[in-house]
Tab-separated table of C-alpha atoms and ligand atoms in Angstrom:
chain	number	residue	atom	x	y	z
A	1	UNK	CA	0.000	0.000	0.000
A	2	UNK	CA	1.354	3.434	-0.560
A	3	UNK	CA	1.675	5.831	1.351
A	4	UNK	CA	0.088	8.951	1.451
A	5	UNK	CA	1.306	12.318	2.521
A	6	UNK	CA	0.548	15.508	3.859
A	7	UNK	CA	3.521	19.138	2.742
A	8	UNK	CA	3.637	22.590	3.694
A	9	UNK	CA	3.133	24.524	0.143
A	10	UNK	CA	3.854	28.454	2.222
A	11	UNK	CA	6.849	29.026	4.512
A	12	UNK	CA	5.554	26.747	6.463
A	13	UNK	CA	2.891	27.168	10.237
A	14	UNK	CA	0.400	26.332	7.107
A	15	UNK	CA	-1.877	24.594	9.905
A	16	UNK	CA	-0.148	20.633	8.976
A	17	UNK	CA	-0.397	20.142	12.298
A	18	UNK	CA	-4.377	20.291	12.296
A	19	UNK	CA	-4.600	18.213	9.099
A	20	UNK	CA	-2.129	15.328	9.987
A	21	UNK	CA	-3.987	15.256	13.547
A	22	UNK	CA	-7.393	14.490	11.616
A	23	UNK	CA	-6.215	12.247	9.137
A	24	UNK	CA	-4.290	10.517	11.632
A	25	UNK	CA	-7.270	8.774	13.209
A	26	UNK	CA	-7.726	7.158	9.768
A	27	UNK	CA	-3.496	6.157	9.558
A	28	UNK	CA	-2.218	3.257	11.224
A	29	UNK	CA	1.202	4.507	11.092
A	30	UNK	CA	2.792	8.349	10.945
A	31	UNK	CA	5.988	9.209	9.913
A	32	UNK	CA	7.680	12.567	9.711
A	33	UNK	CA	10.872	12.737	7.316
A	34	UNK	CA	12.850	16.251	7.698
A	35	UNK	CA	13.521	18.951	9.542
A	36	UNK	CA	14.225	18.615	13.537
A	37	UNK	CA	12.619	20.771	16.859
A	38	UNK	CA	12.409	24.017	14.737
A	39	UNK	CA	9.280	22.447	13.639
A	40	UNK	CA	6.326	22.881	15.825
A	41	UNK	CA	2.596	22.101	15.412
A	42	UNK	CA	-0.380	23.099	17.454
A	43	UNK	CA	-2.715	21.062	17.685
A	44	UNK	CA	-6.117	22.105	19.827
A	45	UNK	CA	-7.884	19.415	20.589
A	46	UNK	CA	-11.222	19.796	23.011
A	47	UNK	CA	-9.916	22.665	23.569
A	48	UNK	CA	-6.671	21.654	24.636
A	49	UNK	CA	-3.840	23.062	23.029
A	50	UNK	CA	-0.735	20.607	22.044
A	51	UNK	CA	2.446	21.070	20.698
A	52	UNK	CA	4.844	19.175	18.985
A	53	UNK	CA	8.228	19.641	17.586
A	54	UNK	CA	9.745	16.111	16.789
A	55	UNK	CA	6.986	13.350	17.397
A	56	UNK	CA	5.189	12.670	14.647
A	57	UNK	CA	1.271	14.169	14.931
A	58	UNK	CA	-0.302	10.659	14.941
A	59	UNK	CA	0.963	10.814	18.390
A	60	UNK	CA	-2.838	12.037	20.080
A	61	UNK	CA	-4.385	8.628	18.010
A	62	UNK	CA	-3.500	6.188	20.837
A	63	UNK	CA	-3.773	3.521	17.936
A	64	UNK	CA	-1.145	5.165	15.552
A	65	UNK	CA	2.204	4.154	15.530
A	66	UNK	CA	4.820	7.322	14.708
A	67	UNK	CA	8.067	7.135	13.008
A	68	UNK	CA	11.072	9.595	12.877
A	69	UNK	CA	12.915	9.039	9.682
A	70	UNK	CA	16.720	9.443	9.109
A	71	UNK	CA	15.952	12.655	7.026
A	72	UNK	CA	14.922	14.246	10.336
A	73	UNK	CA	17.811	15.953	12.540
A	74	UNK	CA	17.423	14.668	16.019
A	75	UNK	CA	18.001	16.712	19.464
A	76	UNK	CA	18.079	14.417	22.000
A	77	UNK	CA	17.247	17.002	24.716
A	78	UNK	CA	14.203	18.194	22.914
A	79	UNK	CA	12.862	14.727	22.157
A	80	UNK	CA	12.976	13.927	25.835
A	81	UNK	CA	11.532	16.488	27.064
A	82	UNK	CA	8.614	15.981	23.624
A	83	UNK	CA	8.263	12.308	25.386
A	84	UNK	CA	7.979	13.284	28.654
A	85	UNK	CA	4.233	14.881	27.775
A	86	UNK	CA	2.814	11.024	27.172
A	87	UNK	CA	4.130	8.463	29.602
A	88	UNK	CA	5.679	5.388	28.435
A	89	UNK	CA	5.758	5.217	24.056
A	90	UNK	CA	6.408	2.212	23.836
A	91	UNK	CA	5.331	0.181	20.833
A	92	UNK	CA	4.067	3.894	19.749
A	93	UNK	CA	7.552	5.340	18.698
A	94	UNK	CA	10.241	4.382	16.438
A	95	UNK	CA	13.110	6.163	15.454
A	96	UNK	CA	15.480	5.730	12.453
A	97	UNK	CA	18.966	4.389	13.279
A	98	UNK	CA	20.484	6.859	10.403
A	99	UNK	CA	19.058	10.049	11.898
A	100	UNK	CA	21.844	12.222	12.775
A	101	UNK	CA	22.209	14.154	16.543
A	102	UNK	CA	21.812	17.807	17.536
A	103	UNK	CA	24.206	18.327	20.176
A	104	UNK	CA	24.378	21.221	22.440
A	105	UNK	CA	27.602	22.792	19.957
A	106	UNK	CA	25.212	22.945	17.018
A	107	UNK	CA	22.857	25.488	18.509
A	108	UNK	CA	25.644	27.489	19.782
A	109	UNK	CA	27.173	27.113	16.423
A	110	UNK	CA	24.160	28.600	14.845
A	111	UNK	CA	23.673	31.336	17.272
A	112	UNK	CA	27.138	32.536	16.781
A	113	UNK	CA	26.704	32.423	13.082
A	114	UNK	CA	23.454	34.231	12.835
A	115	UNK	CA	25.212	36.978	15.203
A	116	UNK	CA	28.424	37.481	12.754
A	117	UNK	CA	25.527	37.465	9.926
A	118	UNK	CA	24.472	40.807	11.233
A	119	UNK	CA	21.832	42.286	9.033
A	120	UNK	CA	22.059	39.242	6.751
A	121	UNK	CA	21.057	36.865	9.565
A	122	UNK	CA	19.264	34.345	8.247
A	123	UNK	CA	16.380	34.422	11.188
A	124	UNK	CA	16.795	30.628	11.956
A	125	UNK	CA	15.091	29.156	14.837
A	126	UNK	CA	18.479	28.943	16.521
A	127	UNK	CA	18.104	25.512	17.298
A	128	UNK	CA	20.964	24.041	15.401
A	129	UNK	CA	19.331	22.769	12.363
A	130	UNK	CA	21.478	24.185	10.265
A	131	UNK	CA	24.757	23.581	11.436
A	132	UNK	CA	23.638	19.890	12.005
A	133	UNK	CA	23.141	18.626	8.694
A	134	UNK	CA	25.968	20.761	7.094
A	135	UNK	CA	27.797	17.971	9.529
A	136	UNK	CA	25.856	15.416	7.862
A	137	UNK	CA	26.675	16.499	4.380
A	138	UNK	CA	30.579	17.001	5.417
A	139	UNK	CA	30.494	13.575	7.090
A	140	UNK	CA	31.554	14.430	10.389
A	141	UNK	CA	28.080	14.373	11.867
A	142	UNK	CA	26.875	11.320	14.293
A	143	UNK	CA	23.850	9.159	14.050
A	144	UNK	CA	21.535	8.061	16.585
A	145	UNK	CA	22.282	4.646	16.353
A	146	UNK	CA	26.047	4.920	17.104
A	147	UNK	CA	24.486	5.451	20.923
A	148	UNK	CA	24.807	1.386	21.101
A	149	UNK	CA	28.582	1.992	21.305
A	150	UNK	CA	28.949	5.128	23.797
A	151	UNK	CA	32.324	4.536	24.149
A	152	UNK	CA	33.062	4.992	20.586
A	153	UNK	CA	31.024	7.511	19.950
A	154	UNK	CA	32.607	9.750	22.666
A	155	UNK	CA	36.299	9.156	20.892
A	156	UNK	CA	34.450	10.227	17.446
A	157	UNK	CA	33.037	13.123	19.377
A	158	UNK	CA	36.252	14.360	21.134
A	159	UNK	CA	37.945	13.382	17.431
A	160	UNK	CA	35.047	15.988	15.882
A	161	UNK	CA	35.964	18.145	19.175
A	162	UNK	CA	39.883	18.162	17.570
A	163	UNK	CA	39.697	18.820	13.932
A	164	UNK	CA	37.196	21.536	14.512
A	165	UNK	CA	38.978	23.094	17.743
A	166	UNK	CA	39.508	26.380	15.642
A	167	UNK	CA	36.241	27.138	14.356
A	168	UNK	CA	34.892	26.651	18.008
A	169	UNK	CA	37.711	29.056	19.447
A	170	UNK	CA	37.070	31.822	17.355
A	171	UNK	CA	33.571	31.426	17.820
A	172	UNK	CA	34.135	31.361	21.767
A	173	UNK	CA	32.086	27.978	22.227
A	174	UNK	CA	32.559	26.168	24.829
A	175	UNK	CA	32.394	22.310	25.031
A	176	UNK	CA	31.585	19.656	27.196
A	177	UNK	CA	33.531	18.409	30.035
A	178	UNK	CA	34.119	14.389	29.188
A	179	UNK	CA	32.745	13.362	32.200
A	180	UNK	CA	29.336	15.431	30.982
A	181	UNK	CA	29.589	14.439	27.618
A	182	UNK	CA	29.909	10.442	28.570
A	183	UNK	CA	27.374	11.327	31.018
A	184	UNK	CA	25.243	12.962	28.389
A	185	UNK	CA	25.510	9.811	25.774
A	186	UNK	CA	25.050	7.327	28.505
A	187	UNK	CA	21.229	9.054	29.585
A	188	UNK	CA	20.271	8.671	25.685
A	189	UNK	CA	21.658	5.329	25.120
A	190	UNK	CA	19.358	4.661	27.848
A	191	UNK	CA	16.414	6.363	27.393
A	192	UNK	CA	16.481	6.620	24.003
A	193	UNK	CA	18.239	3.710	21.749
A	194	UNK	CA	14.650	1.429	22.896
A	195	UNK	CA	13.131	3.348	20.492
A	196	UNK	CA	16.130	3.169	17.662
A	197	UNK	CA	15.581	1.048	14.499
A	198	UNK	CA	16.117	0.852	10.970
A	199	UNK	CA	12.705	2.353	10.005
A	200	UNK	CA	13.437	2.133	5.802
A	201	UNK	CA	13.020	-1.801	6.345
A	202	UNK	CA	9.908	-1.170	8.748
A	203	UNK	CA	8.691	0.761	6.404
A	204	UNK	CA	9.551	-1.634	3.569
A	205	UNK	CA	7.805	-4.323	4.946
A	206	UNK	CA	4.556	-2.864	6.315
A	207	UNK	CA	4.070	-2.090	2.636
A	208	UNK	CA	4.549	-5.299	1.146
A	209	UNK	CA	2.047	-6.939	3.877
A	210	UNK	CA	-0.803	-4.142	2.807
A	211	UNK	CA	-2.603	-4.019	5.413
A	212	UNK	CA	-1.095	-0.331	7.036
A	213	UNK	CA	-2.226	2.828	6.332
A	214	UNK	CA	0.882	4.947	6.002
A	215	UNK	CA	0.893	8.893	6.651
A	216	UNK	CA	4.098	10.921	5.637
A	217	UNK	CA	3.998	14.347	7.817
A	218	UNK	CA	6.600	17.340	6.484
A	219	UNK	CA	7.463	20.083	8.265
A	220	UNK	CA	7.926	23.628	7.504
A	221	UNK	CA	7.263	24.255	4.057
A	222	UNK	CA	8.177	23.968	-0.157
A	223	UNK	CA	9.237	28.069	-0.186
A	224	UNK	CA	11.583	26.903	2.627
A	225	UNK	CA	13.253	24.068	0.902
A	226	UNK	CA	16.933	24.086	0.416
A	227	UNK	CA	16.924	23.351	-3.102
A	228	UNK	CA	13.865	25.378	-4.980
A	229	UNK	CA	12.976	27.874	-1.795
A	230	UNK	CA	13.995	31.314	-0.987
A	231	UNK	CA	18.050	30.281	-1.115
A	232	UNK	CA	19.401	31.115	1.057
A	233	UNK	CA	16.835	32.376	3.565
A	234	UNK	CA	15.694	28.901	4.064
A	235	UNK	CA	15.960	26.118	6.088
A	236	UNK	CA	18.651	23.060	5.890
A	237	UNK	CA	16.581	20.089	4.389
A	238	UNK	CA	14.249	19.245	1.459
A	239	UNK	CA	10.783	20.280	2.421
A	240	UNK	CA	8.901	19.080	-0.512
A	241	UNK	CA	7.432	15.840	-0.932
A	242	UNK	CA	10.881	14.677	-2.513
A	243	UNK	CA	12.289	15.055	0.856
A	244	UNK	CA	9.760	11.673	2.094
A	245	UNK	CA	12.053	9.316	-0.196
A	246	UNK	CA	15.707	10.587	1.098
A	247	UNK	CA	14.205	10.988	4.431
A	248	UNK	CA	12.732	7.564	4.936
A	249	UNK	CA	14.345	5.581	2.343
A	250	UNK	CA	11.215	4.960	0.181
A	251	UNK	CA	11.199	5.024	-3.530
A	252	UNK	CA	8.987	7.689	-5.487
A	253	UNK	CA	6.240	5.255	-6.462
A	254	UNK	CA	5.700	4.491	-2.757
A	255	UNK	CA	3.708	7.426	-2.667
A	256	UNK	CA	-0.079	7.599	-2.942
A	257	UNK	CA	-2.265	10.868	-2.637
A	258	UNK	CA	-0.398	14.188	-1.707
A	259	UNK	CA	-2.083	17.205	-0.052
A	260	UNK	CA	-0.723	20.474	-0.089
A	261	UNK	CA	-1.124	22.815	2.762
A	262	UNK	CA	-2.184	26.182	2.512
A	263	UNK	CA	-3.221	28.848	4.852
A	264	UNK	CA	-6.207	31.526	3.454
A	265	UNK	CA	-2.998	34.353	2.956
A	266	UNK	CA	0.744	33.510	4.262
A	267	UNK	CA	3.397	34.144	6.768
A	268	UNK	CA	6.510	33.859	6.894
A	269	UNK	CA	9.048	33.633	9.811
A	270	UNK	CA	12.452	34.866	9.641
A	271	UNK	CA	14.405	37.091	7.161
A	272	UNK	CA	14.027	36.811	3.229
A	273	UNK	CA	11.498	37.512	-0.041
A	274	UNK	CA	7.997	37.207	0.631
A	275	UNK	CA	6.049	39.145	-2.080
A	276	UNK	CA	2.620	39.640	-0.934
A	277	UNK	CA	3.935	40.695	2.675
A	278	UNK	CA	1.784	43.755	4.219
A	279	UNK	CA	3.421	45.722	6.477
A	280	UNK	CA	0.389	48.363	8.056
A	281	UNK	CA	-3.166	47.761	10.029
A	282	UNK	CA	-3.962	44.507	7.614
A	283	UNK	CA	-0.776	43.129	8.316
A	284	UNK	CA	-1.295	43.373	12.375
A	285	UNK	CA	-5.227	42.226	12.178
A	286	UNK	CA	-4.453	38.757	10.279
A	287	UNK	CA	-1.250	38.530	13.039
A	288	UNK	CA	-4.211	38.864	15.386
A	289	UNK	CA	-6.776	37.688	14.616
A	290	UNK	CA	-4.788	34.277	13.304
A	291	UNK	CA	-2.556	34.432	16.464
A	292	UNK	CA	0.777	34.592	14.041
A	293	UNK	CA	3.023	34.206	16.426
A	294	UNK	CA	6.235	31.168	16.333
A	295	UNK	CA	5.245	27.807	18.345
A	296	UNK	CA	8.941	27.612	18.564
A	297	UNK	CA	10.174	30.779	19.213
A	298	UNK	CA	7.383	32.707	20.078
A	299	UNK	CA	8.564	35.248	17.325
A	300	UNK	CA	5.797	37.629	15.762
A	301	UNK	CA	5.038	36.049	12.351
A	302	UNK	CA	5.059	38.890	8.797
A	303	UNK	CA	1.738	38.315	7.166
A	304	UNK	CA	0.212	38.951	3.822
A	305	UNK	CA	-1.767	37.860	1.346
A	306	UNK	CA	-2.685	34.558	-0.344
A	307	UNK	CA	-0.024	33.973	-3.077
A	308	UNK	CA	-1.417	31.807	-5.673
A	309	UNK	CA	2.002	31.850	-8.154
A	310	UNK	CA	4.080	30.458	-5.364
A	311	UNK	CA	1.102	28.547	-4.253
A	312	UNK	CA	1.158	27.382	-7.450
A	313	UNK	CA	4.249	26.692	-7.915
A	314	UNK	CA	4.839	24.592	-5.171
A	315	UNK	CA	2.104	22.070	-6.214
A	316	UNK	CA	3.911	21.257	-8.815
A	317	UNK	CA	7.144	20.911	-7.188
A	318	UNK	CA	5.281	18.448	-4.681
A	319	UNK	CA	3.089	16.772	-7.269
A	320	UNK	CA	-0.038	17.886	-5.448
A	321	UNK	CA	-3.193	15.960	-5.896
A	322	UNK	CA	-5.226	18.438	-4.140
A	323	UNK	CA	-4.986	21.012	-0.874
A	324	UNK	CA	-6.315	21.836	2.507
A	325	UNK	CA	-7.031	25.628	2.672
A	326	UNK	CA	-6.676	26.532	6.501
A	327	UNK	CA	-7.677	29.462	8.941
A	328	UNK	CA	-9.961	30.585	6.232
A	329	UNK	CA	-11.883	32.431	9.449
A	330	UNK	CA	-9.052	34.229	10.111
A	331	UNK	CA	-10.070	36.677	7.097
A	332	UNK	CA	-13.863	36.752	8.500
A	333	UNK	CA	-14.806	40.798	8.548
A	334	UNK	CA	-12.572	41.975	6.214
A	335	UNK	CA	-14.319	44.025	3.528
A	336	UNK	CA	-12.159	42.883	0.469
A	337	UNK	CA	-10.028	40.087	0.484
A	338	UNK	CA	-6.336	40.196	-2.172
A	339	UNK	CA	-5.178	37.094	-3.879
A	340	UNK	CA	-1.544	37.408	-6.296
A	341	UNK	CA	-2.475	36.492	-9.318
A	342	UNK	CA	1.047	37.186	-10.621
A	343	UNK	CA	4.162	39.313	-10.387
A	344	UNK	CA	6.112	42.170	-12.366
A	345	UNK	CA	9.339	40.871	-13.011
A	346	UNK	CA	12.300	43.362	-14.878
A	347	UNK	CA	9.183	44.976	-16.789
A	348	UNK	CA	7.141	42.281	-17.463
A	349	UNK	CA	4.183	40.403	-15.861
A	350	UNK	CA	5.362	36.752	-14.960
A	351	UNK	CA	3.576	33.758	-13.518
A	352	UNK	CA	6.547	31.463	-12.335
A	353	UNK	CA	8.398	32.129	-9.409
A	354	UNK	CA	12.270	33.590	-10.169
A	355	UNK	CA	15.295	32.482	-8.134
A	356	UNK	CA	15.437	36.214	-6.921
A	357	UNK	CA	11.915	36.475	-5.480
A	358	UNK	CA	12.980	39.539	-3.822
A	359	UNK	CA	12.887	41.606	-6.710
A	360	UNK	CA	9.181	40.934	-7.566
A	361	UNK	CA	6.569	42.923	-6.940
A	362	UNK	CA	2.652	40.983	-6.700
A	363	UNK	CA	-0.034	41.621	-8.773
A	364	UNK	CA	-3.363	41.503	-7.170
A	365	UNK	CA	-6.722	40.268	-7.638
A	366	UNK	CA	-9.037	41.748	-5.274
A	367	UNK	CA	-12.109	40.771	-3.941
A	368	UNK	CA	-15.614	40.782	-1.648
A	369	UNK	CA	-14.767	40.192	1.856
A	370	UNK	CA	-17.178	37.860	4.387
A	371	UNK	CA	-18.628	38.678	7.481
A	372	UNK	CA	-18.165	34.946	9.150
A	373	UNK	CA	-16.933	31.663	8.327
A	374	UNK	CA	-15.660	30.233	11.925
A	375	UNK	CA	-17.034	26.885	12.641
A	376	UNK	CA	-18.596	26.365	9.749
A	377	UNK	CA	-18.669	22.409	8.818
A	378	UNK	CA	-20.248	22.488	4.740
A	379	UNK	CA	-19.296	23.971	1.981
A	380	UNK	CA	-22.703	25.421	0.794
A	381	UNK	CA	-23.311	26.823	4.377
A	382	UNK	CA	-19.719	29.170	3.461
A	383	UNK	CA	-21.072	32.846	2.487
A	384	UNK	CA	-20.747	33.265	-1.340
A	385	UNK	CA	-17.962	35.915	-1.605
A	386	UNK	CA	-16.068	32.681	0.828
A	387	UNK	CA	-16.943	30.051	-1.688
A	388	UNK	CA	-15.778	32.375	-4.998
A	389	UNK	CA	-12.819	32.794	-3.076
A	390	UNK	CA	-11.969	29.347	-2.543
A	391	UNK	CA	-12.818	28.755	-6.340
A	392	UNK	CA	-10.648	31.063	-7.447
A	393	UNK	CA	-7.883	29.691	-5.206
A	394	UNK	CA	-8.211	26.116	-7.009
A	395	UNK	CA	-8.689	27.825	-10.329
A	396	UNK	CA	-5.472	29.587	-10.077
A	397	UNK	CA	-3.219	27.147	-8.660
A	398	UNK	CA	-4.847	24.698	-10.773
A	399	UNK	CA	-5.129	22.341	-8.071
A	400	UNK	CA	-8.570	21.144	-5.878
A	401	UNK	CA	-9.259	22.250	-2.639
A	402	UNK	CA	-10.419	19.285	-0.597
A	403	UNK	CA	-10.541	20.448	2.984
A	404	UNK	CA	-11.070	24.151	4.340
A	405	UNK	CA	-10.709	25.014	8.112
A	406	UNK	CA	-12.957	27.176	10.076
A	407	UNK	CA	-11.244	26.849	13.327
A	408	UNK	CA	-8.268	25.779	15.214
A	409	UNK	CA	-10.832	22.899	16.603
A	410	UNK	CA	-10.610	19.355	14.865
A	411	UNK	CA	-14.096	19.715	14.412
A	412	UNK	CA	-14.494	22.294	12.257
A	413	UNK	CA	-13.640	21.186	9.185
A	414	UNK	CA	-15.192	21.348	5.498
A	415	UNK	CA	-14.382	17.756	3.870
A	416	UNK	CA	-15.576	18.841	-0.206
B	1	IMP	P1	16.241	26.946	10.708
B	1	IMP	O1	15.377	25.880	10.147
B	1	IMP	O2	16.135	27.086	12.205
B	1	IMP	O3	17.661	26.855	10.238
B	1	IMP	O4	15.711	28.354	10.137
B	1	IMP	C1	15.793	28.708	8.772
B	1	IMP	C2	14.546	29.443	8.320
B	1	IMP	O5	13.438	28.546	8.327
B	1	IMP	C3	14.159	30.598	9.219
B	1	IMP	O6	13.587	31.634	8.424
B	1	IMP	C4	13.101	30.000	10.119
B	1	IMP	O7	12.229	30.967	10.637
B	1	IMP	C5	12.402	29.078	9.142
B	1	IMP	N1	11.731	27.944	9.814
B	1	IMP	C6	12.284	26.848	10.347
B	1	IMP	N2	11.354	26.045	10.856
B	1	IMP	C7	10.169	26.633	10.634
B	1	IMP	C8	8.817	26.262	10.891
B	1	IMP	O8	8.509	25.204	11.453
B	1	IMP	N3	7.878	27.140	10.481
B	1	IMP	C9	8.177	28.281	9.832
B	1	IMP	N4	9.411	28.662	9.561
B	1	IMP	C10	10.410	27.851	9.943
């Protein structure tokens, strides 16, 4: 059976977290694939607001089973402290042998850079994701499953310690004592390597019985990607729905259905082009009124309007079969509503999306506002101006909307 799968088509805080939590009570297993704790998802459920960073959403369906692939970066810290919220996870957690550690070093290593960056900082979540895979790519990072040998992996750490002894000097970081850093390895070996498989040949032969439903879960989103994002104002991994095969180690025609996600306009966190960015008393309401603020940092998110040529774009770069358009209540009350339709580009009126974003300015479309969508549950019940907009969405990206989200709450939820 393939598996089906769920990616971020914005800069990501699209609302995944809501989706994957619904669809998850239909998935006997969840697996996320990139990206480490600079993720985060709220979830609200009965009123209860979660959130996650590392474990997989299908966490809240006590019958799903969640998976952490080697394509995600893995802080061992965080993920305790993630596990701690739900008692024992046993038989309810795996996590790929292959995926490589964030250690203390790589968040200090991406602080200092961000610092030296000045004005060009990046506006990363500070959490090391960065400066962990460019250790994986240079081969000098370490993988969660060299915790069964502590021992060795505390001589390839104080090895890593040695050939990079400069570039931690002049960036005043200061290292671990042994004694903490064998004390450090021995708590995850214990706590953690339980949990440590090879998931590709889980994976692998869960599909070949048939009988599991298989949800892939990305995190952040396809204008963040390393590759065909906002370079280099993105984030270290391969968002799109590419980023499921490296990241779990299945093959492209293991994937079924794929759902891009979409908020009703966009946000972005941290530095770089966003076109359709607003920057006055529309800008503050949606920040409001959709509570646009990080789950990881807590850092006031820029808002604008719905871009339909990145929107676009990215559902072809993820092979979209359809999308879920979220916090469409969020836009209740305004009295007219913009979507980009396109951009000027060096004279000229494009509808692709440049490697130089930032010199782009958005065309608009604009149209009738609503008075209120929140809570509703059909798609006929939506006001009409709501339902033209959500038309014109699918028209322009060319893709069909098959959810839309009238609330935070599982609940409310338009299934079309
Ligand atoms: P990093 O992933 O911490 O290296 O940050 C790189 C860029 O990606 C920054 O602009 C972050 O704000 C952004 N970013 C990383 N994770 C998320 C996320 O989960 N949602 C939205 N933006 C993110």
């Amino acid at each position: 059976m393939r598996a089906d799968l769920i990616v971020g088509i914005q800069w990501g805080d699209e609302g995944k977290g809501k989706i994957v939590d619904l669809l998850a009570q239909r998935y006997d297993v969840v697996c996320r694939y990139q990206g480490g704790h600079n993720a985060g998802h709220t979830i609200v459920v009965d009123g209860k607001k979660i959130a996650l960073h590392l474990i997989p959403s299908g966490i809240l369906n006590p019958k799903a089973l969640n998976i952490i692939g080697n394509g995600v970066v893995v802080s061992p810290e965080a993920l305790l402290k993630e596990m701690e919220q739900f008692g024992s996870l046993k038989g309810r957690l795996l996590i790929s042998d292959k995926a490589h550690l964030i250690f203390k070093y790589h968040e200090m290593i991406d602080k200092a850079k961000e610092a030296l960056r000045g004005k060009n900082a990046i506006g990363t979540t500070g959490r090391g994701i960065g400066p962990a895979y460019s250790d994986k790519i240079s081969r000098q990072g370490h993988r969660i499953g060299e915790l069964k040998d502590t021992r060795k992996l505390f001589e390839k750490i104080k090895e890593y310690f040695r050939t990079n002894e400069a570039i931690f000097k002049a960036m005043s970081i200061e290292l671990p004592g042994d004694d903490e850093l064998m004390g450090e390895l021995e708590l995850y070996r214990e706590r953690l390597l339980p949990y440590v498989t090879d998931v590709t040949a889980y994976l692998w032969e869960l599909m070949e019985k048939n009988k599991s439903k298989i949800l892939l879960e990305g995190a952040q989103g396809s204008m963040l990607d390393i590759d065909h994002g906002t370079y280099p104002y993105v984030t270290s991994s391969n968002t799109i729905a590419a980023g499921a095969c490296t990241g779990l180690g299945l093959a492209p025609r293991d994937i079924g259905r794929i759902t891009g996600i979409a908020k009703a306009y966009c946000t972005r966190v941290g530095n770089g082009p966003f076109p359709t960015e607003e920057f006055g008393e529309e800008a503050e309401r949606l920040r409001k009124q959709g509570a646009e603020f990080g789950t990881t940092t807590g850092r006031p998110r820029r808002c604008g309007w719905f871009d339909a040529v990145a929107a676009k774009y990215a559902c072809r770069l993820n092979g979209c079969d359809d999308m879920a358009i979220m916090k469409l209540d969020v836009l209740d009350g305004f009295e007219r509503v913009k979507i980009c339709t396109a951009y000027e580009y060096e004279g000229r009126k494009i509808e692709y999306v440049p490697a130089d974003l930032e010199n782009v300015k958005p065309v608009y479309l604009e149209m009738e506002g609503w008075e209120s969508v929140e809570g509703i549950k059909s798609f006929d019940e939506l006001p009409r101006s709501a339902r033209n907009y959500i038309r014109t969405i699918e028209e322009l990206t060319g893709t069909r909307v098959a959810m839309v989200s009238t609330s935070p709450d599982r609940a409310d939820t338009i299934i079309l």
